[in-house]
Amino acid sequence: MPNANNDSLAPQPTTELSQAQRRAVSELLRVSPVADDLARRFQEAGFTLALVGGSVRDALLGRLGNDLDFTTDARPQDVLRIVRPWADAVWEVGIAFGTVGCRKRGPGAEAVQDYQIEITTYRSEAYDRTSRKPEVSYGDSIEEDLVRRDFTVNAMAVALPQKEFIDPHHGLEDLAARVLRTPGTPEESFSDDPLRMMRAARFAAQLDFEVAPEVVAAMTAMSERIDIVSAERVRDEFNKLVLASQPRKGLRLLVDTGLAARVLPELPALRLERDEHHRHKDVYEHTLTVLEQAIDLEDEGPDLVLRLAALLHDIGKPKTRRFEKDGRVSFHHHEVVGAKMTKYRMTRLKYSNELVKDVSRLVELHLRFHGYGTGEWTDSAVRRYVRDAGPLLDRLHKLTRSDCTTRNRRKANALARAYDGLEERIARLQEQEELDAIRPDLDGNEIMEILGIGPGPQVGQAYKHLLELRMEHGPMERDAAVTALKEWWAEQSRD
């Protein structure tokens, strides 16, 4: 095992590996005050401690954050005994799996930082064919712990406080080559934890790494093993992939290996469809392009709602495909069908009700703009567009713009100008009235007082009528609203 002392992380000239080593030195020096202090406490208690996994990988890539992962030969109760007097906060959420979490304030590169720390006892874990949860057993050596890690680039460690670099599976070489391999055989690794197959796609998307051919082959052969993993774990891994910098790369890998067919079958189904304008090789390619274009429009970091809506916006097309007499292919009402399919799939993946509601609503609304033409909508139609989008309006703007992937520059420019015009009209109307919080000109209490009635369905009917008037004509003076309400009430009485 190529263990080394501090010198193994010291700069050496001109090679890619030495560049990684220089980055690691800088990153480790930044967190050393906290990491070394913790390591000495473990040492004094008779245990070892090492920075491990993603923390070492990110240090070598020059992107180590304030989330630090450690491994130790101390059992969880011993870890608790050591960290409780030292940490600012301690939690035991993962203690059943050998992990203790804590928070510690300490010096950073420029100011005091909050470090989120996880300390995990050396362990091995594996799934059996009937369980959705890994069986955890503790180990006694770091070598045993590293061989059970998912990929070689995550199977490196730095023993502390002496900073001894431990890399028994040549992770540093794979990091330099930007390739994902498993410490043992991929079949053994994925049998131990099938979620690692999705993790391969996630790391490809996050780090822009290639996945070794033998790993891809094992993912393909073993894709059905993902069925044993809980929906919550699959969802969390999928979110990380979608929020990565290169989601197309990871999504392609999921589709090509058959994993997507197990966890998100609506995505590979799109490969079979051609859109109604014959602009794209298939709807699958169009979807990936829409996702990338939506990402380009993000202005406050990765937006899970927007990205999921972009990914799922056309999943209703396979069920609505029709071959027309003129040779065209149509997908009438695919947005409505797609919204229902989105709700179903996201519910199966255990997404929150709020997230399911928002994403499915965007899918349902994503075609609404195409009725706008060159500005034929009335002001009332614009108000309805804003009302129906509600707090999702900004995301709907981005999704709608992203959905234009035509290579016809003239057509693309025309669509962009039309949407610019719609946004300008929305802005003008919002200056005139609180468009994004449209309410009738009379509230429920006023309706009951004017009509002399108590609470009941008639109040709701009157409220709806006044809302329609508000949408159609804009704000009304109180006297005009009262008159309109009384006229409506008189008509109801005659009926």
Short mmCIF file of C-alpha atoms in Angstrom, two decimals:
data_model
loop_
_atom_site.label_atom_id
_atom_site.label_comp_id
_atom_site.label_asym_id
_atom_site.label_seq_id
_atom_site.Cartn_x
_atom_site.Cartn_y
_atom_site.Cartn_z
CA MET A 1 0.00 0.00 0.00
CA PRO A 2 1.58 3.28 -1.09
CA ASN A 3 1.44 5.10 2.23
CA ALA A 4 3.67 8.12 2.56
CA ASN A 5 4.55 10.87 4.97
CA ASN A 6 3.97 14.61 4.64
CA ASP A 7 6.38 14.78 1.71
CA SER A 8 3.94 12.80 -0.43
CA LEU A 9 1.69 15.87 -0.53
CA ALA A 10 4.52 18.34 -1.14
CA PRO A 11 4.78 20.07 -4.54
CA GLN A 12 6.77 18.36 -7.25
CA PRO A 13 7.46 19.89 -10.67
CA THR A 14 5.25 19.92 -13.78
CA THR A 15 3.08 16.80 -13.50
CA GLU A 16 -0.71 16.74 -13.20
CA LEU A 17 -0.39 14.75 -10.00
CA SER A 18 1.90 17.34 -8.45
CA GLN A 19 -0.62 20.07 -9.31
CA ALA A 20 -3.25 18.08 -7.43
CA GLN A 21 -0.83 17.66 -4.56
CA ARG A 22 -0.18 21.41 -4.38
CA ARG A 23 -3.90 22.07 -4.29
CA ALA A 24 -4.29 19.52 -1.52
CA VAL A 25 -1.57 21.15 0.56
CA SER A 26 -3.32 24.51 0.30
CA GLU A 27 -6.73 23.07 1.16
CA LEU A 28 -5.49 20.96 4.05
CA LEU A 29 -3.60 23.87 5.55
CA ARG A 30 -6.84 25.82 5.57
CA VAL A 31 -8.73 23.22 7.62
CA SER A 32 -5.74 21.99 9.64
CA PRO A 33 -6.44 23.96 12.84
CA VAL A 34 -9.82 22.25 13.26
CA ALA A 35 -8.88 18.86 11.77
CA ASP A 36 -5.61 18.56 13.68
CA ASP A 37 -7.21 19.59 16.96
CA LEU A 38 -9.86 16.89 16.52
CA ALA A 39 -7.28 14.30 15.49
CA ARG A 40 -5.16 14.94 18.58
CA ARG A 41 -8.19 14.33 20.78
CA PHE A 42 -8.73 10.96 19.08
CA GLN A 43 -5.03 10.17 19.43
CA GLU A 44 -5.05 10.98 23.15
CA ALA A 45 -8.03 8.64 23.56
CA GLY A 46 -6.10 5.82 21.85
CA PHE A 47 -7.81 5.99 18.43
CA THR A 48 -6.87 7.04 14.90
CA LEU A 49 -8.56 9.61 12.68
CA ALA A 50 -8.26 10.30 8.96
CA LEU A 51 -9.79 12.71 6.50
CA VAL A 52 -11.38 10.48 3.92
CA GLY A 53 -13.39 10.06 0.74
CA GLY A 54 -14.91 13.08 -0.92
CA SER A 55 -13.03 15.47 1.35
CA VAL A 56 -9.67 14.17 0.14
CA ARG A 57 -10.87 14.10 -3.47
CA ASP A 58 -12.10 17.68 -3.25
CA ALA A 59 -8.89 18.81 -1.54
CA LEU A 60 -6.92 17.37 -4.46
CA LEU A 61 -9.28 19.15 -6.89
CA GLY A 62 -8.91 22.44 -5.00
CA ARG A 63 -12.60 22.56 -4.08
CA LEU A 64 -12.73 21.44 -0.45
CA GLY A 65 -15.60 23.14 1.36
CA ASN A 66 -16.54 23.25 5.02
CA ASP A 67 -18.13 19.78 5.03
CA LEU A 68 -15.43 17.41 6.30
CA ASP A 69 -15.64 13.60 6.33
CA PHE A 70 -13.50 11.56 8.70
CA THR A 71 -13.09 7.88 9.41
CA THR A 72 -11.87 6.26 12.63
CA ASP A 73 -11.39 2.95 14.40
CA ALA A 74 -13.37 4.36 17.35
CA ARG A 75 -16.86 2.96 17.77
CA PRO A 76 -19.78 5.45 17.67
CA GLN A 77 -20.17 5.68 21.45
CA ASP A 78 -16.43 6.42 21.78
CA VAL A 79 -16.75 9.07 19.08
CA LEU A 80 -19.59 10.72 21.00
CA ARG A 81 -17.52 10.72 24.17
CA ILE A 82 -14.67 12.49 22.36
CA VAL A 83 -16.59 15.09 20.35
CA ARG A 84 -19.25 16.20 22.84
CA PRO A 85 -16.87 18.33 24.97
CA TRP A 86 -15.25 19.74 21.80
CA ALA A 87 -18.00 20.43 19.27
CA ASP A 88 -20.51 23.29 19.28
CA ALA A 89 -23.31 20.89 18.36
CA VAL A 90 -23.58 17.11 17.98
CA TRP A 91 -26.22 14.97 16.27
CA GLU A 92 -26.77 11.23 16.14
CA VAL A 93 -29.04 10.92 13.10
CA GLY A 94 -26.71 8.48 11.33
CA ILE A 95 -25.41 6.64 14.38
CA ALA A 96 -27.16 3.40 13.36
CA PHE A 97 -24.85 3.40 10.33
CA GLY A 98 -21.79 4.29 12.39
CA THR A 99 -21.81 8.04 11.70
CA VAL A 100 -21.74 10.88 14.22
CA GLY A 101 -22.24 14.44 13.02
CA CYS A 102 -21.12 17.65 14.64
CA ARG A 103 -20.56 21.35 14.01
CA LYS A 104 -17.45 23.29 15.03
CA ARG A 105 -16.53 26.93 14.57
CA GLY A 106 -12.92 27.46 13.69
CA PRO A 107 -10.50 29.56 11.63
CA GLY A 108 -10.91 29.50 7.86
CA ALA A 109 -9.10 31.04 4.92
CA GLU A 110 -10.40 34.57 5.57
CA ALA A 111 -12.60 34.41 8.67
CA VAL A 112 -14.05 32.11 11.29
CA GLN A 113 -15.99 29.30 9.60
CA ASP A 114 -18.65 26.80 10.61
CA TYR A 115 -17.42 23.29 9.79
CA GLN A 116 -19.96 20.51 9.31
CA ILE A 117 -18.20 17.30 10.30
CA GLU A 118 -19.13 13.64 9.93
CA ILE A 119 -17.08 10.95 11.65
CA THR A 120 -17.75 7.36 10.60
CA THR A 121 -16.38 4.21 12.17
CA TYR A 122 -14.45 1.90 9.81
CA ARG A 123 -17.16 -0.24 8.32
CA SER A 124 -18.39 -2.50 5.59
CA GLU A 125 -21.95 -2.67 4.35
CA ALA A 126 -23.90 -4.81 1.90
CA TYR A 127 -27.45 -5.36 0.70
CA ASP A 128 -29.11 -8.71 0.69
CA ARG A 129 -31.69 -9.60 -1.95
CA THR A 130 -34.69 -8.90 0.25
CA SER A 131 -33.70 -5.76 2.21
CA ARG A 132 -33.87 -2.10 1.25
CA LYS A 133 -31.40 -1.11 3.96
CA PRO A 134 -27.67 -1.86 4.13
CA GLU A 135 -26.38 -4.15 6.82
CA VAL A 136 -23.56 -2.41 8.68
CA SER A 137 -20.61 -4.10 10.31
CA TYR A 138 -17.60 -2.33 11.77
CA GLY A 139 -14.01 -2.88 10.68
CA ASP A 140 -10.70 -2.46 12.44
CA SER A 141 -8.44 -1.06 9.70
CA ILE A 142 -8.54 1.82 7.29
CA GLU A 143 -7.54 -0.53 4.46
CA GLU A 144 -10.70 -2.54 5.07
CA ASP A 145 -12.74 0.67 5.13
CA LEU A 146 -11.29 2.08 1.89
CA VAL A 147 -11.82 -1.07 -0.15
CA ARG A 148 -15.58 -0.85 0.51
CA ARG A 149 -15.77 2.71 -0.84
CA ASP A 150 -17.65 3.37 -4.05
CA PHE A 151 -14.88 4.66 -6.36
CA THR A 152 -11.12 4.86 -6.22
CA VAL A 153 -11.18 8.68 -6.24
CA ASN A 154 -13.21 8.42 -3.02
CA ALA A 155 -10.99 5.70 -1.55
CA MET A 156 -8.12 7.94 -0.49
CA ALA A 157 -7.40 9.16 3.02
CA VAL A 158 -5.05 11.47 4.89
CA ALA A 159 -4.20 10.19 8.35
CA LEU A 160 -4.11 12.99 10.94
CA PRO A 161 -2.43 14.78 12.54
CA GLN A 162 0.70 13.43 10.77
CA LYS A 163 -0.86 13.93 7.30
CA GLU A 164 0.05 10.53 5.96
CA PHE A 165 -1.44 10.04 2.48
CA ILE A 166 -3.13 6.66 2.00
CA ASP A 167 -4.07 5.55 -1.52
CA PRO A 168 -4.13 1.75 -1.85
CA HIS A 169 -6.29 1.74 -4.99
CA HIS A 170 -4.48 4.38 -7.08
CA GLY A 171 -7.23 6.94 -6.73
CA LEU A 172 -4.78 9.77 -7.34
CA GLU A 173 -3.98 8.40 -10.78
CA ASP A 174 -7.67 8.03 -11.63
CA LEU A 175 -8.28 11.56 -10.37
CA ALA A 176 -5.60 12.87 -12.71
CA ALA A 177 -7.12 10.86 -15.58
CA ARG A 178 -10.63 12.05 -14.59
CA VAL A 179 -12.02 8.53 -14.63
CA LEU A 180 -14.33 6.65 -12.25
CA ARG A 181 -13.32 3.11 -11.30
CA THR A 182 -14.25 0.93 -8.33
CA PRO A 183 -11.68 -0.25 -5.75
CA GLY A 184 -12.70 -3.89 -6.26
CA THR A 185 -14.71 -5.28 -9.13
CA PRO A 186 -17.72 -3.16 -10.14
CA GLU A 187 -19.97 -6.19 -9.66
CA GLU A 188 -18.89 -6.55 -6.02
CA SER A 189 -19.23 -2.83 -5.41
CA PHE A 190 -22.72 -2.56 -6.90
CA SER A 191 -23.85 -5.74 -5.21
CA ASP A 192 -22.82 -4.22 -1.86
CA ASP A 193 -24.82 -1.06 -2.54
CA PRO A 194 -26.75 -0.73 -5.83
CA LEU A 195 -27.17 3.01 -5.29
CA ARG A 196 -23.51 3.32 -6.31
CA MET A 197 -24.63 2.82 -9.91
CA MET A 198 -26.59 6.07 -9.73
CA ARG A 199 -23.73 7.66 -7.85
CA ALA A 200 -21.46 6.93 -10.81
CA ALA A 201 -23.80 8.94 -13.02
CA ARG A 202 -23.98 11.69 -10.41
CA PHE A 203 -20.19 12.01 -10.12
CA ALA A 204 -19.88 12.04 -13.91
CA ALA A 205 -22.31 14.98 -13.90
CA GLN A 206 -20.75 16.80 -10.95
CA LEU A 207 -17.06 16.33 -11.77
CA ASP A 208 -17.26 15.91 -15.56
CA PHE A 209 -15.45 12.55 -15.22
CA GLU A 210 -15.64 9.60 -17.58
CA VAL A 211 -16.90 6.28 -16.23
CA ALA A 212 -14.61 3.32 -16.94
CA PRO A 213 -16.00 0.86 -19.53
CA GLU A 214 -16.06 -2.04 -17.09
CA VAL A 215 -18.08 0.10 -14.66
CA VAL A 216 -20.60 1.03 -17.38
CA ALA A 217 -20.89 -2.64 -18.35
CA ALA A 218 -21.64 -3.64 -14.75
CA MET A 219 -24.20 -0.84 -14.39
CA THR A 220 -25.96 -2.13 -17.50
CA ALA A 221 -25.90 -5.77 -16.44
CA MET A 222 -27.02 -5.02 -12.88
CA SER A 223 -29.46 -2.15 -13.46
CA GLU A 224 -32.41 -4.08 -12.02
CA ARG A 225 -30.60 -4.21 -8.66
CA ILE A 226 -31.52 -0.56 -8.15
CA ASP A 227 -35.06 -1.76 -7.40
CA ILE A 228 -33.94 -2.87 -3.94
CA VAL A 229 -32.94 0.68 -2.95
CA SER A 230 -35.52 2.85 -1.19
CA ALA A 231 -37.27 5.57 -3.20
CA GLU A 232 -35.94 8.22 -0.80
CA ARG A 233 -32.29 7.28 -1.43
CA VAL A 234 -32.86 7.12 -5.18
CA ARG A 235 -34.57 10.53 -5.12
CA ASP A 236 -31.77 12.17 -3.13
CA GLU A 237 -29.12 10.81 -5.48
CA PHE A 238 -31.13 11.86 -8.53
CA ASN A 239 -31.50 15.40 -7.16
CA LYS A 240 -27.74 15.71 -6.79
CA LEU A 241 -27.32 14.62 -10.39
CA VAL A 242 -29.94 17.05 -11.71
CA LEU A 243 -28.38 19.91 -9.72
CA ALA A 244 -24.86 19.13 -11.00
CA SER A 245 -22.95 21.27 -13.47
CA GLN A 246 -23.20 18.68 -16.28
CA PRO A 247 -26.55 16.89 -15.76
CA ARG A 248 -26.80 15.82 -19.42
CA LYS A 249 -23.75 13.60 -18.95
CA GLY A 250 -25.22 11.82 -15.95
CA LEU A 251 -28.70 11.51 -17.42
CA ARG A 252 -27.32 9.96 -20.61
CA LEU A 253 -25.49 7.39 -18.52
CA LEU A 254 -28.68 6.52 -16.61
CA VAL A 255 -30.59 6.10 -19.86
CA ASP A 256 -27.88 4.18 -21.73
CA THR A 257 -27.34 1.68 -18.90
CA GLY A 258 -31.04 1.03 -18.33
CA LEU A 259 -31.08 2.58 -14.86
CA ALA A 260 -33.43 5.35 -15.94
CA ALA A 261 -35.90 2.72 -17.12
CA ARG A 262 -36.07 1.54 -13.50
CA VAL A 263 -36.22 4.89 -11.69
CA LEU A 264 -37.57 7.39 -14.26
CA PRO A 265 -38.95 5.37 -17.21
CA GLU A 266 -40.60 8.45 -18.72
CA LEU A 267 -37.17 9.78 -19.73
CA PRO A 268 -35.92 6.94 -21.97
CA ALA A 269 -39.44 6.67 -23.43
CA LEU A 270 -38.83 10.05 -25.06
CA ARG A 271 -36.14 8.61 -27.34
CA LEU A 272 -38.86 7.00 -29.45
CA GLU A 273 -40.69 10.21 -30.21
CA ARG A 274 -40.25 12.86 -32.90
CA ASP A 275 -41.81 16.23 -32.24
CA GLU A 276 -44.56 17.70 -34.39
CA HIS A 277 -42.29 20.11 -36.28
CA HIS A 278 -39.54 17.55 -37.08
CA ARG A 279 -37.05 19.97 -35.59
CA HIS A 280 -35.21 17.44 -33.44
CA LYS A 281 -33.83 13.96 -33.79
CA ASP A 282 -36.19 13.01 -30.97
CA VAL A 283 -37.90 14.52 -27.97
CA TYR A 284 -35.27 13.03 -25.68
CA GLU A 285 -32.51 15.15 -27.24
CA HIS A 286 -34.81 18.16 -27.22
CA THR A 287 -35.48 17.62 -23.51
CA LEU A 288 -31.79 17.52 -22.62
CA THR A 289 -31.23 20.72 -24.59
CA VAL A 290 -34.15 22.43 -22.83
CA LEU A 291 -32.64 21.44 -19.49
CA GLU A 292 -29.29 22.97 -20.42
CA GLN A 293 -30.92 26.15 -21.71
CA ALA A 294 -32.94 26.45 -18.50
CA ILE A 295 -29.72 26.12 -16.49
CA ASP A 296 -28.21 28.96 -18.52
CA LEU A 297 -31.10 31.19 -17.41
CA GLU A 298 -30.67 30.51 -13.67
CA ASP A 299 -29.66 33.66 -11.84
CA GLU A 300 -29.53 32.52 -8.21
CA GLY A 301 -27.80 29.15 -8.38
CA PRO A 302 -29.20 25.71 -9.23
CA ASP A 303 -33.01 25.60 -9.14
CA LEU A 304 -34.38 22.10 -8.59
CA VAL A 305 -37.98 23.05 -9.47
CA LEU A 306 -36.97 24.62 -12.79
CA ARG A 307 -34.61 21.78 -13.71
CA LEU A 308 -37.13 19.05 -12.94
CA ALA A 309 -39.81 20.91 -14.91
CA ALA A 310 -37.44 21.23 -17.89
CA LEU A 311 -36.60 17.54 -17.69
CA LEU A 312 -40.24 16.41 -17.41
CA HIS A 313 -42.06 19.01 -19.50
CA ASP A 314 -42.62 16.72 -22.52
CA ILE A 315 -43.10 13.34 -20.84
CA GLY A 316 -46.76 13.34 -21.90
CA LYS A 317 -45.82 13.12 -25.59
CA PRO A 318 -45.54 9.32 -25.90
CA LYS A 319 -49.09 8.85 -24.59
CA THR A 320 -50.56 11.57 -26.83
CA ARG A 321 -48.79 10.86 -30.11
CA ARG A 322 -51.07 10.89 -33.16
CA PHE A 323 -50.21 10.50 -36.83
CA GLU A 324 -52.11 13.11 -38.84
CA LYS A 325 -53.37 12.67 -42.42
CA ASP A 326 -50.87 15.21 -43.73
CA GLY A 327 -47.98 13.14 -42.39
CA ARG A 328 -47.29 15.29 -39.35
CA VAL A 329 -47.06 13.89 -35.82
CA SER A 330 -49.09 15.69 -33.14
CA PHE A 331 -49.11 15.54 -29.35
CA HIS A 332 -52.34 17.33 -28.46
CA HIS A 333 -52.81 18.06 -24.74
CA HIS A 334 -49.48 16.45 -23.88
CA GLU A 335 -48.96 19.19 -21.29
CA VAL A 336 -52.07 18.09 -19.36
CA VAL A 337 -51.18 14.40 -19.58
CA GLY A 338 -47.58 15.23 -18.73
CA ALA A 339 -48.60 17.12 -15.59
CA LYS A 340 -50.48 14.05 -14.34
CA MET A 341 -47.54 11.79 -15.17
CA THR A 342 -45.18 14.18 -13.40
CA LYS A 343 -47.31 14.11 -10.27
CA TYR A 344 -47.43 10.31 -10.35
CA ARG A 345 -43.68 9.80 -10.84
CA MET A 346 -42.59 12.42 -8.32
CA THR A 347 -45.01 11.01 -5.75
CA ARG A 348 -43.54 7.55 -6.30
CA LEU A 349 -40.09 9.01 -5.68
CA LYS A 350 -41.32 10.52 -2.40
CA TYR A 351 -40.91 14.17 -3.32
CA SER A 352 -42.62 16.68 -1.04
CA ASN A 353 -46.19 17.68 -1.88
CA GLU A 354 -45.09 21.26 -2.49
CA LEU A 355 -42.38 20.25 -4.97
CA VAL A 356 -44.76 17.88 -6.77
CA LYS A 357 -47.34 20.66 -7.05
CA ASP A 358 -44.89 23.24 -8.39
CA VAL A 359 -43.19 21.03 -10.97
CA SER A 360 -46.42 19.50 -12.29
CA ARG A 361 -47.96 22.99 -12.54
CA LEU A 362 -45.04 24.22 -14.65
CA VAL A 363 -45.38 21.18 -16.91
CA GLU A 364 -49.09 21.94 -17.31
CA LEU A 365 -48.45 25.60 -18.17
CA HIS A 366 -45.38 25.28 -20.39
CA LEU A 367 -47.34 25.52 -23.66
CA ARG A 368 -49.67 28.35 -22.62
CA PHE A 369 -47.50 31.03 -24.23
CA HIS A 370 -47.84 29.49 -27.68
CA GLY A 371 -51.37 30.84 -27.85
CA TYR A 372 -49.98 34.37 -27.54
CA GLY A 373 -48.98 34.57 -31.21
CA THR A 374 -47.62 38.01 -32.00
CA GLY A 375 -49.45 39.73 -29.18
CA GLU A 376 -53.11 38.94 -29.82
CA TRP A 377 -53.89 38.31 -26.16
CA THR A 378 -56.15 40.80 -24.43
CA ASP A 379 -55.09 42.34 -21.13
CA SER A 380 -57.46 39.94 -19.39
CA ALA A 381 -55.67 36.97 -21.00
CA VAL A 382 -52.35 38.34 -19.76
CA ARG A 383 -53.81 38.71 -16.27
CA ARG A 384 -54.97 35.08 -16.36
CA TYR A 385 -51.53 33.96 -17.47
CA VAL A 386 -49.99 35.70 -14.48
CA ARG A 387 -52.68 34.53 -12.09
CA ASP A 388 -52.39 30.89 -13.19
CA ALA A 389 -48.60 30.94 -12.85
CA GLY A 390 -48.75 32.65 -9.45
CA PRO A 391 -45.39 32.48 -7.65
CA LEU A 392 -44.04 30.27 -10.45
CA LEU A 393 -44.18 33.07 -13.03
CA ASP A 394 -40.43 33.71 -13.13
CA ARG A 395 -39.74 29.99 -13.55
CA LEU A 396 -42.43 29.77 -16.23
CA HIS A 397 -40.70 32.59 -18.12
CA LYS A 398 -37.43 30.64 -18.04
CA LEU A 399 -39.01 27.30 -18.94
CA THR A 400 -40.92 28.78 -21.86
CA ARG A 401 -37.83 30.50 -23.26
CA SER A 402 -35.79 27.31 -22.80
CA ASP A 403 -38.36 25.26 -24.71
CA CYS A 404 -37.34 26.91 -27.99
CA THR A 405 -34.63 24.70 -29.49
CA THR A 406 -35.29 25.25 -33.18
CA ARG A 407 -32.25 25.66 -35.41
CA ASN A 408 -34.22 28.10 -37.55
CA ARG A 409 -32.69 31.37 -36.37
CA ARG A 410 -35.50 33.50 -37.81
CA LYS A 411 -38.18 31.48 -36.01
CA ALA A 412 -36.20 31.46 -32.76
CA ASN A 413 -35.75 35.25 -32.89
CA ALA A 414 -39.47 35.72 -33.58
CA LEU A 415 -40.41 33.60 -30.56
CA ALA A 416 -37.94 35.48 -28.37
CA ARG A 417 -39.33 38.84 -29.51
CA ALA A 418 -42.89 37.67 -28.85
CA TYR A 419 -41.99 36.60 -25.33
CA ASP A 420 -40.11 39.84 -24.76
CA GLY A 421 -43.35 41.59 -25.71
CA LEU A 422 -45.38 39.49 -23.28
CA GLU A 423 -42.99 40.21 -20.41
CA GLU A 424 -43.12 43.93 -21.23
CA ARG A 425 -46.93 43.85 -21.12
CA ILE A 426 -46.85 42.02 -17.79
CA ALA A 427 -44.46 44.64 -16.42
CA ARG A 428 -46.69 47.51 -17.57
CA LEU A 429 -49.79 45.92 -16.05
CA GLN A 430 -47.95 45.25 -12.82
CA GLU A 431 -47.14 48.94 -12.61
CA GLN A 432 -50.85 49.70 -12.86
CA GLU A 433 -52.03 47.08 -10.39
CA GLU A 434 -50.84 44.29 -8.12
CA LEU A 435 -51.14 41.75 -10.91
CA ASP A 436 -49.44 38.87 -9.14
CA ALA A 437 -51.93 39.03 -6.24
CA ILE A 438 -55.18 39.67 -8.11
CA ARG A 439 -58.26 39.75 -5.89
CA PRO A 440 -61.84 40.87 -6.54
CA ASP A 441 -62.60 44.49 -5.73
CA LEU A 442 -64.79 43.35 -2.82
CA ASP A 443 -63.82 40.74 -0.25
CA GLY A 444 -66.02 38.06 1.30
CA ASN A 445 -67.09 40.16 4.28
CA GLU A 446 -68.13 43.04 2.04
CA ILE A 447 -70.08 40.68 -0.22
CA MET A 448 -72.05 39.32 2.74
CA GLU A 449 -72.72 42.81 4.09
CA ILE A 450 -73.91 44.22 0.73
CA LEU A 451 -76.12 41.22 -0.08
CA GLY A 452 -77.30 40.68 3.47
CA ILE A 453 -76.36 37.01 3.51
CA GLY A 454 -74.28 34.79 5.77
CA PRO A 455 -71.39 32.46 4.98
CA GLY A 456 -72.14 29.82 2.38
CA PRO A 457 -71.66 28.76 -1.24
CA GLN A 458 -73.39 31.90 -2.56
CA VAL A 459 -70.55 34.03 -1.18
CA GLY A 460 -68.04 31.91 -3.10
CA GLN A 461 -70.08 32.22 -6.30
CA ALA A 462 -70.26 35.99 -5.92
CA TYR A 463 -66.54 36.16 -5.22
CA LYS A 464 -65.79 34.15 -8.36
CA HIS A 465 -68.01 36.41 -10.47
CA LEU A 466 -66.24 39.54 -9.21
CA LEU A 467 -62.87 37.91 -9.84
CA GLU A 468 -63.83 37.24 -13.46
CA LEU A 469 -64.85 40.89 -13.84
CA ARG A 470 -61.54 41.93 -12.33
CA MET A 471 -59.62 39.71 -14.74
CA GLU A 472 -61.60 40.95 -17.74
CA HIS A 473 -61.72 44.68 -17.04
CA GLY A 474 -59.02 45.39 -14.48
CA PRO A 475 -59.58 47.28 -11.20
CA MET A 476 -63.04 48.72 -10.56
CA GLU A 477 -64.10 51.61 -8.36
CA ARG A 478 -65.96 50.46 -5.25
CA ASP A 479 -69.27 51.91 -6.37
CA ALA A 480 -68.99 50.15 -9.76
CA ALA A 481 -68.09 46.88 -8.03
CA VAL A 482 -71.08 47.18 -5.69
CA THR A 483 -73.37 47.86 -8.65
CA ALA A 484 -71.99 44.87 -10.57
CA LEU A 485 -72.45 42.64 -7.52
CA LYS A 486 -76.07 43.71 -7.05
CA GLU A 487 -76.85 43.19 -10.75
CA TRP A 488 -75.38 39.68 -10.55
CA TRP A 489 -77.40 38.96 -7.40
CA ALA A 490 -80.60 40.14 -9.05
CA GLU A 491 -79.96 37.77 -11.96
CA GLN A 492 -79.41 34.91 -9.52
CA SER A 493 -82.68 35.70 -7.81
CA ARG A 494 -84.58 35.67 -11.13
CA ASP A 495 -83.02 32.31 -12.01
#
